[in-house]
Amino acid sequence: MQKMLSLLSRVLQGSAQKPVTGAAGEAARVIVASRSYADFATEATFDIKKCDVHRLEEAPPTTAVLTREQGLQYYRTMQTIRRMELKSDQLYKQKIIRGFCHLYDGQEACCVGLEASINPTDHLITAYRAHGYTYTRGVSVKEILAELTGRRGGCAKGKGGSMHMYAKNFYGGNGIVGAQVPLGAGIALACKYFGKNEICLSLYGDGAANQGQIFETYNMAALWKLPCIFICENNRYGMGTSVERAAASTDYYKRGDYIPGLRVDGMDVLCVREATKFAADHCRSGKGPILMELQTYRYHGHSMSDPGVSYRTREEIQEVRSKSDPITLLKDRMLNNNLSNVDELKEIDVEVRKEIEEAAQFATTDPEPPLEELGYHIYHNEPTFEVRGANPWIKYKSVS
């Protein structure tokens, strides 16, 4: 015992003698780790970019407090989404994932910042770049990747694929451009009708922002003062068309006209979080809808069939990666303010990679749904009924 204490003492004093091995070495590492974690700051305050505002007398704060626990959580979540999307890219190129596939890497600060500022009982609906939101709304990586590969263990039983994933209070994943926006207003109407202190986040991209149905929805939401946050994820390109070529006005946060709006740095998770808190308070107070434009960037092309470099340069993509990457920004803040250290974040990276690899293994070995289940889950909680197949002689059962 005395010998072990002596060895621990030398380790803690930073002695440069021969490394301690065995049980004593393990005990020493535990104590050193405990001491180093105790040395971390519990929180730090950061300056964040000022939001541009439209028809608002107040604005979100220009400072944000980040606790160590929050920082580690945001870092892990964003890294998980990033690695999940890179694995999806790999599986698609191996032809294990087929069909439409729209990846979210580069935009992680949007979904993580939004989720950090709303309640689990609040509602969210988005377009077809939905993998990140599916994860932040509570679906596991295993279920997401299995859905992408069309397996029974997927979150939609292998029938939805990339564009149609769902979870509690998450309504997809919608393939028709802009069509999810009026659905989101309908969800907000339900929140108001049932007298719940809940809101709905209705997301769309800059490519959908010129759709007529979106402006019709703005009108109804403003008339009925619906608790809805309309969120335009402006990643600068609608498919292969830049916003400057597609829109006479690229001030998407002003598009609501009579609806207040915010333009937010969508590459900064803290900026997104604080702006969304502000917007959520606005809706919950009975003031009606509000519009947010998140200025962000996607690293991949529009979909996996788009190389993403025919309408923008590789240098542009690399510049965004080097100057504005949301994960790097958070990491640098945490390291520079003693909220974590390089070793701890590397440990998270290793754990995330392991989780992704295990999920990919499941997604490539889980069985596909059998043909007889083709008609299952058309309705929720309904008696079994028959569904006609491709001709009148083929019948399938539909089980809820």
Coordinates of C-alpha atoms in Angstrom, one line a residue:
M1 CA 0.0 0.0 0.0
Q2 CA 2.8 2.4 1.0
K3 CA 4.5 1.6 -2.3
M4 CA 1.4 2.4 -4.3
L5 CA 1.0 5.7 -2.6
S6 CA 4.6 6.5 -3.3
L7 CA 4.1 5.8 -7.0
L8 CA 0.9 7.8 -7.2
S9 CA 2.7 10.7 -5.5
R10 CA 5.4 10.7 -8.1
V11 CA 2.9 10.6 -10.9
L12 CA 0.9 13.5 -9.5
Q13 CA 4.0 15.6 -9.0
G14 CA 4.8 15.1 -12.7
S15 CA 7.9 13.0 -12.1
A16 CA 9.8 12.2 -15.3
Q17 CA 10.8 8.8 -14.0
K18 CA 9.9 5.4 -15.6
P19 CA 6.1 5.2 -16.3
V20 CA 4.0 3.4 -13.6
T21 CA 2.4 0.2 -14.8
G22 CA -0.1 -2.4 -13.5
A23 CA -2.7 -1.7 -10.8
A24 CA -0.8 1.3 -9.5
G25 CA -0.6 2.8 -12.9
E26 CA -4.3 2.4 -13.5
A27 CA -5.1 4.0 -10.1
A28 CA -2.8 6.9 -11.0
R29 CA -4.5 7.5 -14.3
V30 CA -7.9 7.6 -12.6
I31 CA -6.7 10.1 -10.1
V32 CA -5.0 12.3 -12.7
A33 CA -8.2 12.2 -14.9
S34 CA -10.3 13.1 -11.9
R35 CA -8.1 16.0 -11.1
S36 CA -8.0 17.2 -14.7
Y37 CA -11.8 17.1 -15.0
A38 CA -12.1 19.1 -11.8
D39 CA -9.8 21.7 -13.3
F40 CA -12.3 22.5 -16.2
A41 CA -14.4 25.6 -16.1
T42 CA -18.1 24.9 -15.6
E43 CA -19.3 27.5 -18.1
A44 CA -18.2 30.3 -20.3
T45 CA -19.8 33.3 -21.9
F46 CA -19.3 34.0 -25.7
D47 CA -20.1 36.9 -28.0
I48 CA -22.3 35.7 -30.9
K49 CA -23.2 37.4 -34.1
K50 CA -26.1 40.0 -33.9
C51 CA -29.2 38.8 -35.7
D52 CA -30.8 41.0 -38.4
V53 CA -34.4 41.7 -37.4
H54 CA -37.6 42.6 -39.3
R55 CA -40.7 44.2 -37.6
L56 CA -39.2 43.5 -34.1
E57 CA -38.5 46.0 -31.4
E58 CA -36.3 43.6 -29.6
A59 CA -33.7 41.0 -30.8
P60 CA -32.0 37.9 -29.5
P61 CA -29.0 38.5 -27.2
T62 CA -25.5 39.0 -28.6
T63 CA -23.9 36.9 -25.8
A64 CA -24.6 33.3 -24.9
V65 CA -23.6 31.2 -21.9
L66 CA -22.4 27.6 -22.6
T67 CA -22.0 25.2 -19.8
R68 CA -19.4 22.4 -20.0
E69 CA -22.2 19.8 -20.0
Q70 CA -24.0 21.5 -22.9
G71 CA -20.8 21.9 -24.9
L72 CA -20.0 18.2 -24.6
Q73 CA -23.5 17.3 -25.6
Y74 CA -23.6 19.6 -28.6
Y75 CA -20.2 18.4 -29.7
R76 CA -21.2 14.7 -29.5
T77 CA -24.5 15.3 -31.3
M78 CA -23.0 17.3 -34.1
Q79 CA -20.1 14.8 -34.5
T80 CA -22.6 11.9 -34.6
I81 CA -24.6 13.6 -37.3
R82 CA -21.5 14.4 -39.3
R83 CA -20.1 10.8 -39.1
M84 CA -23.6 9.3 -39.8
E85 CA -23.8 11.4 -43.0
L86 CA -20.3 10.4 -44.1
K87 CA -21.1 6.8 -43.5
S88 CA -24.3 7.3 -45.6
D89 CA -22.2 8.7 -48.4
Q90 CA -20.0 5.6 -48.2
L91 CA -23.0 3.1 -48.2
Y92 CA -24.6 5.0 -51.1
K93 CA -21.4 4.7 -53.2
Q94 CA -21.3 1.0 -52.4
K95 CA -25.0 0.8 -53.7
I96 CA -26.2 -0.4 -50.4
I97 CA -28.3 2.7 -50.0
R98 CA -30.4 3.3 -53.1
G99 CA -32.7 6.1 -54.4
F100 CA -32.9 9.6 -53.2
C101 CA -30.5 10.6 -50.5
H102 CA -29.9 14.2 -49.3
L103 CA -27.1 14.6 -46.8
Y104 CA -26.9 17.2 -44.0
D105 CA -23.2 17.6 -43.2
G106 CA -22.2 21.2 -42.8
Q107 CA -25.6 22.2 -41.4
E108 CA -25.4 20.4 -38.0
A109 CA -25.6 23.6 -36.0
C110 CA -29.1 24.2 -37.3
C111 CA -30.8 21.0 -36.0
V112 CA -28.7 20.9 -32.8
G113 CA -29.3 24.6 -32.0
L114 CA -33.0 24.3 -32.7
E115 CA -33.5 21.2 -30.5
A116 CA -31.6 22.7 -27.7
S117 CA -34.1 25.6 -27.4
I118 CA -37.4 23.8 -27.6
N119 CA -39.2 21.2 -25.6
P120 CA -39.6 17.5 -26.5
T121 CA -43.4 18.1 -26.6
D122 CA -43.0 20.8 -29.3
H123 CA -43.4 19.7 -32.9
L124 CA -41.1 19.8 -35.9
I125 CA -41.6 19.2 -39.6
T126 CA -39.0 19.6 -42.4
A127 CA -38.3 18.8 -46.0
Y128 CA -36.3 15.8 -47.3
R129 CA -32.8 16.7 -45.9
A130 CA -34.0 15.2 -42.7
H131 CA -31.4 12.8 -41.2
G132 CA -30.1 15.4 -38.7
Y133 CA -33.5 16.3 -37.4
T134 CA -34.5 12.6 -37.2
Y135 CA -31.6 12.1 -34.9
T136 CA -32.1 15.2 -32.7
R137 CA -35.8 14.3 -32.3
G138 CA -34.7 11.0 -30.7
V139 CA -34.3 8.3 -33.3
S140 CA -31.1 6.2 -33.0
V141 CA -28.3 6.1 -35.6
K142 CA -29.0 2.4 -36.0
E143 CA -32.6 3.0 -36.9
I144 CA -31.7 5.9 -39.3
L145 CA -29.1 3.9 -41.2
A146 CA -31.4 0.8 -41.3
E147 CA -34.1 3.0 -42.8
L148 CA -31.7 4.2 -45.4
T149 CA -30.8 0.7 -46.4
G150 CA -34.5 -0.4 -46.4
R151 CA -34.4 -2.8 -43.5
R152 CA -37.1 -3.9 -41.0
G153 CA -35.2 -2.3 -38.1
G154 CA -35.5 1.2 -39.7
C155 CA -37.5 3.9 -38.0
A156 CA -40.2 3.6 -40.7
K157 CA -39.8 -0.2 -41.0
G158 CA -37.7 0.1 -44.1
K159 CA -40.5 1.7 -46.2
G160 CA -39.6 5.4 -46.0
G161 CA -36.0 5.7 -46.9
S162 CA -34.0 8.9 -46.8
M163 CA -36.9 11.3 -47.2
H164 CA -39.6 9.8 -45.0
M165 CA -38.5 9.3 -41.4
Y166 CA -40.7 10.0 -38.4
A167 CA -40.6 10.1 -34.6
K168 CA -42.8 11.3 -31.8
N169 CA -43.6 15.0 -32.5
F170 CA -41.5 14.8 -35.7
Y171 CA -43.5 14.7 -38.9
G172 CA -40.8 14.0 -41.5
G173 CA -39.1 14.1 -44.0
N174 CA -41.4 15.3 -46.8
G175 CA -40.6 14.8 -50.5
I176 CA -42.8 17.5 -52.2
V177 CA -40.9 20.8 -52.2
G178 CA -42.5 23.3 -49.8
A179 CA -45.5 21.1 -49.0
Q180 CA -44.5 20.5 -45.4
V181 CA -44.9 24.3 -44.6
P182 CA -48.8 24.3 -44.6
L183 CA -48.7 21.0 -42.8
G184 CA -46.6 22.7 -40.1
A185 CA -49.2 25.5 -39.8
G186 CA -51.8 22.8 -39.4
I187 CA -49.9 21.3 -36.5
A188 CA -49.6 24.7 -35.0
L189 CA -53.3 25.2 -35.4
A190 CA -53.9 21.9 -33.4
C191 CA -51.5 23.2 -30.7
K192 CA -53.6 26.4 -30.4
Y193 CA -57.0 24.5 -30.7
F194 CA -56.2 22.1 -27.9
G195 CA -54.9 24.9 -25.7
K196 CA -51.4 23.4 -25.3
N197 CA -48.4 25.5 -24.6
E198 CA -46.7 24.0 -27.6
I199 CA -45.2 25.3 -30.8
C200 CA -44.4 23.9 -34.3
L201 CA -41.2 24.5 -36.2
S202 CA -41.9 24.4 -39.9
L203 CA -38.7 24.1 -42.0
Y204 CA -38.0 24.6 -45.7
G205 CA -35.0 25.5 -47.9
D206 CA -34.2 28.5 -49.9
G207 CA -35.2 26.6 -53.0
A208 CA -38.7 26.2 -51.7
A209 CA -39.0 29.8 -50.5
N210 CA -40.6 31.1 -53.7
Q211 CA -43.5 28.6 -53.5
G212 CA -46.9 30.1 -53.5
Q213 CA -48.2 27.7 -50.9
I214 CA -45.7 29.1 -48.4
F215 CA -47.1 32.7 -48.8
E216 CA -50.6 31.4 -48.4
T217 CA -49.6 29.7 -45.2
Y218 CA -48.0 32.9 -43.9
N219 CA -51.3 34.7 -44.4
M220 CA -53.4 32.1 -42.5
A221 CA -50.8 31.8 -39.7
A222 CA -50.8 35.6 -39.2
L223 CA -54.6 35.8 -39.3
W224 CA -55.0 33.1 -36.7
K225 CA -51.9 34.0 -34.7
L226 CA -50.6 30.4 -34.9
P227 CA -47.7 29.4 -32.6
C228 CA -45.5 28.5 -35.6
I229 CA -41.8 29.3 -36.3
F230 CA -41.3 29.3 -40.1
I231 CA -37.6 28.5 -40.6
C232 CA -35.8 28.9 -44.0
E233 CA -32.5 26.9 -44.0
N234 CA -30.7 29.0 -46.5
N235 CA -27.7 26.9 -47.7
R236 CA -27.2 29.2 -50.7
Y237 CA -28.2 26.8 -53.4
G238 CA -31.6 25.4 -54.4
M239 CA -30.4 22.2 -56.1
G240 CA -27.8 23.7 -58.4
T241 CA -29.1 27.3 -58.6
S242 CA -27.6 30.0 -56.4
V243 CA -30.0 32.1 -54.3
E244 CA -28.9 35.2 -56.3
R245 CA -30.1 33.6 -59.6
A246 CA -33.3 32.2 -58.1
A247 CA -34.7 35.0 -55.9
A248 CA -35.3 38.7 -56.6
S249 CA -34.9 39.3 -52.9
T250 CA -32.6 37.0 -50.8
D251 CA -33.7 38.6 -47.5
Y252 CA -35.7 35.5 -46.7
Y253 CA -36.4 36.6 -43.2
K254 CA -38.4 39.6 -44.6
R255 CA -40.5 37.4 -46.9
G256 CA -43.3 37.2 -44.3
D257 CA -43.9 40.9 -44.8
Y258 CA -46.4 41.4 -41.9
I259 CA -44.7 38.5 -40.0
P260 CA -41.7 39.4 -37.8
G261 CA -38.4 37.9 -38.9
L262 CA -34.8 37.1 -37.9
R263 CA -31.7 36.4 -39.9
V264 CA -29.4 34.1 -38.0
D265 CA -25.9 32.7 -38.3
G266 CA -26.8 29.1 -39.0
M267 CA -23.2 27.9 -38.7
D268 CA -23.0 28.8 -35.0
V269 CA -24.9 26.5 -32.7
L270 CA -25.1 29.1 -29.9
C271 CA -26.5 31.8 -32.3
V272 CA -29.2 29.3 -33.5
R273 CA -30.0 28.3 -29.9
E274 CA -30.5 31.9 -28.6
A275 CA -32.4 33.0 -31.7
T276 CA -34.8 30.0 -31.5
K277 CA -35.3 30.6 -27.7
F278 CA -36.3 34.2 -28.6
A279 CA -38.6 33.0 -31.4
A280 CA -40.2 30.3 -29.2
D281 CA -41.0 32.8 -26.5
H282 CA -42.5 35.1 -29.1
C283 CA -44.9 32.3 -30.3
R284 CA -45.8 31.0 -26.8
S285 CA -46.7 34.5 -25.7
G286 CA -49.6 34.6 -28.2
K287 CA -48.0 37.0 -30.6
G288 CA -48.4 34.7 -33.5
P289 CA -45.9 33.3 -36.0
I290 CA -42.3 34.4 -36.6
L291 CA -39.9 33.7 -39.4
M292 CA -36.3 32.7 -39.1
E293 CA -33.6 32.5 -41.8
L294 CA -30.7 30.3 -40.9
Q295 CA -27.7 31.1 -43.1
T296 CA -25.9 27.8 -43.5
Y297 CA -24.0 25.7 -46.0
R298 CA -24.1 22.1 -47.2
Y299 CA -20.8 20.3 -48.0
H300 CA -22.3 17.6 -50.2
G301 CA -24.3 18.3 -53.3
H302 CA -28.0 18.7 -53.3
S303 CA -28.4 14.9 -53.3
M304 CA -26.0 12.0 -53.8
S305 CA -26.6 12.2 -57.6
D306 CA -25.2 15.7 -57.5
P307 CA -21.3 16.0 -57.3
G308 CA -21.9 19.6 -56.0
V309 CA -19.0 21.2 -57.9
S310 CA -20.5 22.1 -61.3
Y311 CA -22.2 25.2 -59.9
R312 CA -19.7 26.1 -57.2
T313 CA -16.0 25.7 -56.8
R314 CA -14.1 23.3 -54.6
E315 CA -12.3 26.3 -53.3
E316 CA -15.6 27.8 -52.1
I317 CA -16.5 24.6 -50.2
Q318 CA -13.0 24.4 -48.7
E319 CA -13.2 28.0 -47.6
V320 CA -16.4 27.4 -45.7
R321 CA -15.0 24.3 -44.1
S322 CA -11.9 26.1 -42.9
K323 CA -13.5 29.3 -41.7
S324 CA -17.1 28.5 -40.7
D325 CA -17.4 24.8 -39.8
P326 CA -19.9 24.5 -37.0
I327 CA -18.1 21.6 -35.2
T328 CA -14.7 23.3 -35.4
L329 CA -16.2 26.6 -34.1
L330 CA -17.7 24.8 -31.0
K331 CA -14.5 22.8 -30.5
D332 CA -12.3 25.9 -30.5
R333 CA -14.5 27.7 -28.1
M334 CA -14.5 24.8 -25.7
L335 CA -10.7 24.3 -25.8
N336 CA -9.9 28.1 -25.6
N337 CA -12.1 28.5 -22.6
N338 CA -11.1 25.4 -20.6
L339 CA -14.4 23.7 -21.0
S340 CA -12.7 20.6 -22.3
N341 CA -9.4 19.4 -23.6
V342 CA -8.1 17.7 -26.8
D343 CA -7.9 14.2 -25.2
E344 CA -11.5 14.3 -24.0
L345 CA -12.9 15.4 -27.3
K346 CA -10.8 12.7 -29.0
E347 CA -12.4 10.2 -26.7
I348 CA -15.8 11.4 -27.9
D349 CA -14.7 11.1 -31.5
V350 CA -13.6 7.5 -31.0
E351 CA -16.9 6.6 -29.2
V352 CA -18.9 8.2 -32.1
R353 CA -17.0 6.3 -34.8
K354 CA -17.6 3.1 -32.9
E355 CA -21.4 3.8 -32.6
I356 CA -21.6 4.6 -36.4
E357 CA -19.7 1.4 -37.4
E358 CA -21.9 -0.8 -35.2
A359 CA -25.0 0.9 -36.6
A360 CA -23.8 0.4 -40.2
Q361 CA -23.2 -3.3 -39.4
F362 CA -26.8 -3.6 -38.2
A363 CA -28.1 -1.7 -41.2
T364 CA -26.3 -4.0 -43.7
T365 CA -27.3 -7.3 -42.0
D366 CA -30.8 -6.7 -40.7
P367 CA -33.4 -8.4 -43.0
E368 CA -35.5 -6.5 -45.5
P369 CA -39.3 -6.3 -44.8
P370 CA -41.2 -9.2 -46.4
L371 CA -43.5 -8.5 -49.3
E372 CA -46.6 -9.5 -47.3
E373 CA -46.0 -6.4 -45.0
L374 CA -46.2 -4.0 -48.0
G375 CA -49.6 -2.8 -46.8
Y376 CA -48.8 -2.5 -43.1
H377 CA -48.9 0.7 -41.1
I378 CA -51.1 2.7 -43.5
Y379 CA -53.2 3.9 -40.5
H380 CA -52.4 4.1 -36.9
N381 CA -54.5 2.0 -34.5
E382 CA -57.0 0.8 -37.0
P383 CA -58.5 -2.7 -37.4
T384 CA -56.9 -4.9 -40.1
F385 CA -58.2 -4.5 -43.6
E386 CA -57.3 -5.5 -47.1
V387 CA -55.4 -3.4 -49.6
R388 CA -55.5 -4.0 -53.4
G389 CA -52.2 -4.7 -55.1
A390 CA -51.1 -4.0 -58.6
N391 CA -54.1 -5.7 -60.0
P392 CA -57.5 -6.8 -58.4
W393 CA -56.4 -10.3 -57.8
I394 CA -53.5 -9.3 -55.5
K395 CA -54.5 -8.5 -52.0
Y396 CA -52.4 -7.4 -49.0
K397 CA -53.4 -7.1 -45.4
S398 CA -52.9 -3.8 -43.6
V399 CA -52.0 -4.1 -40.0
S400 CA -51.5 -1.0 -37.8

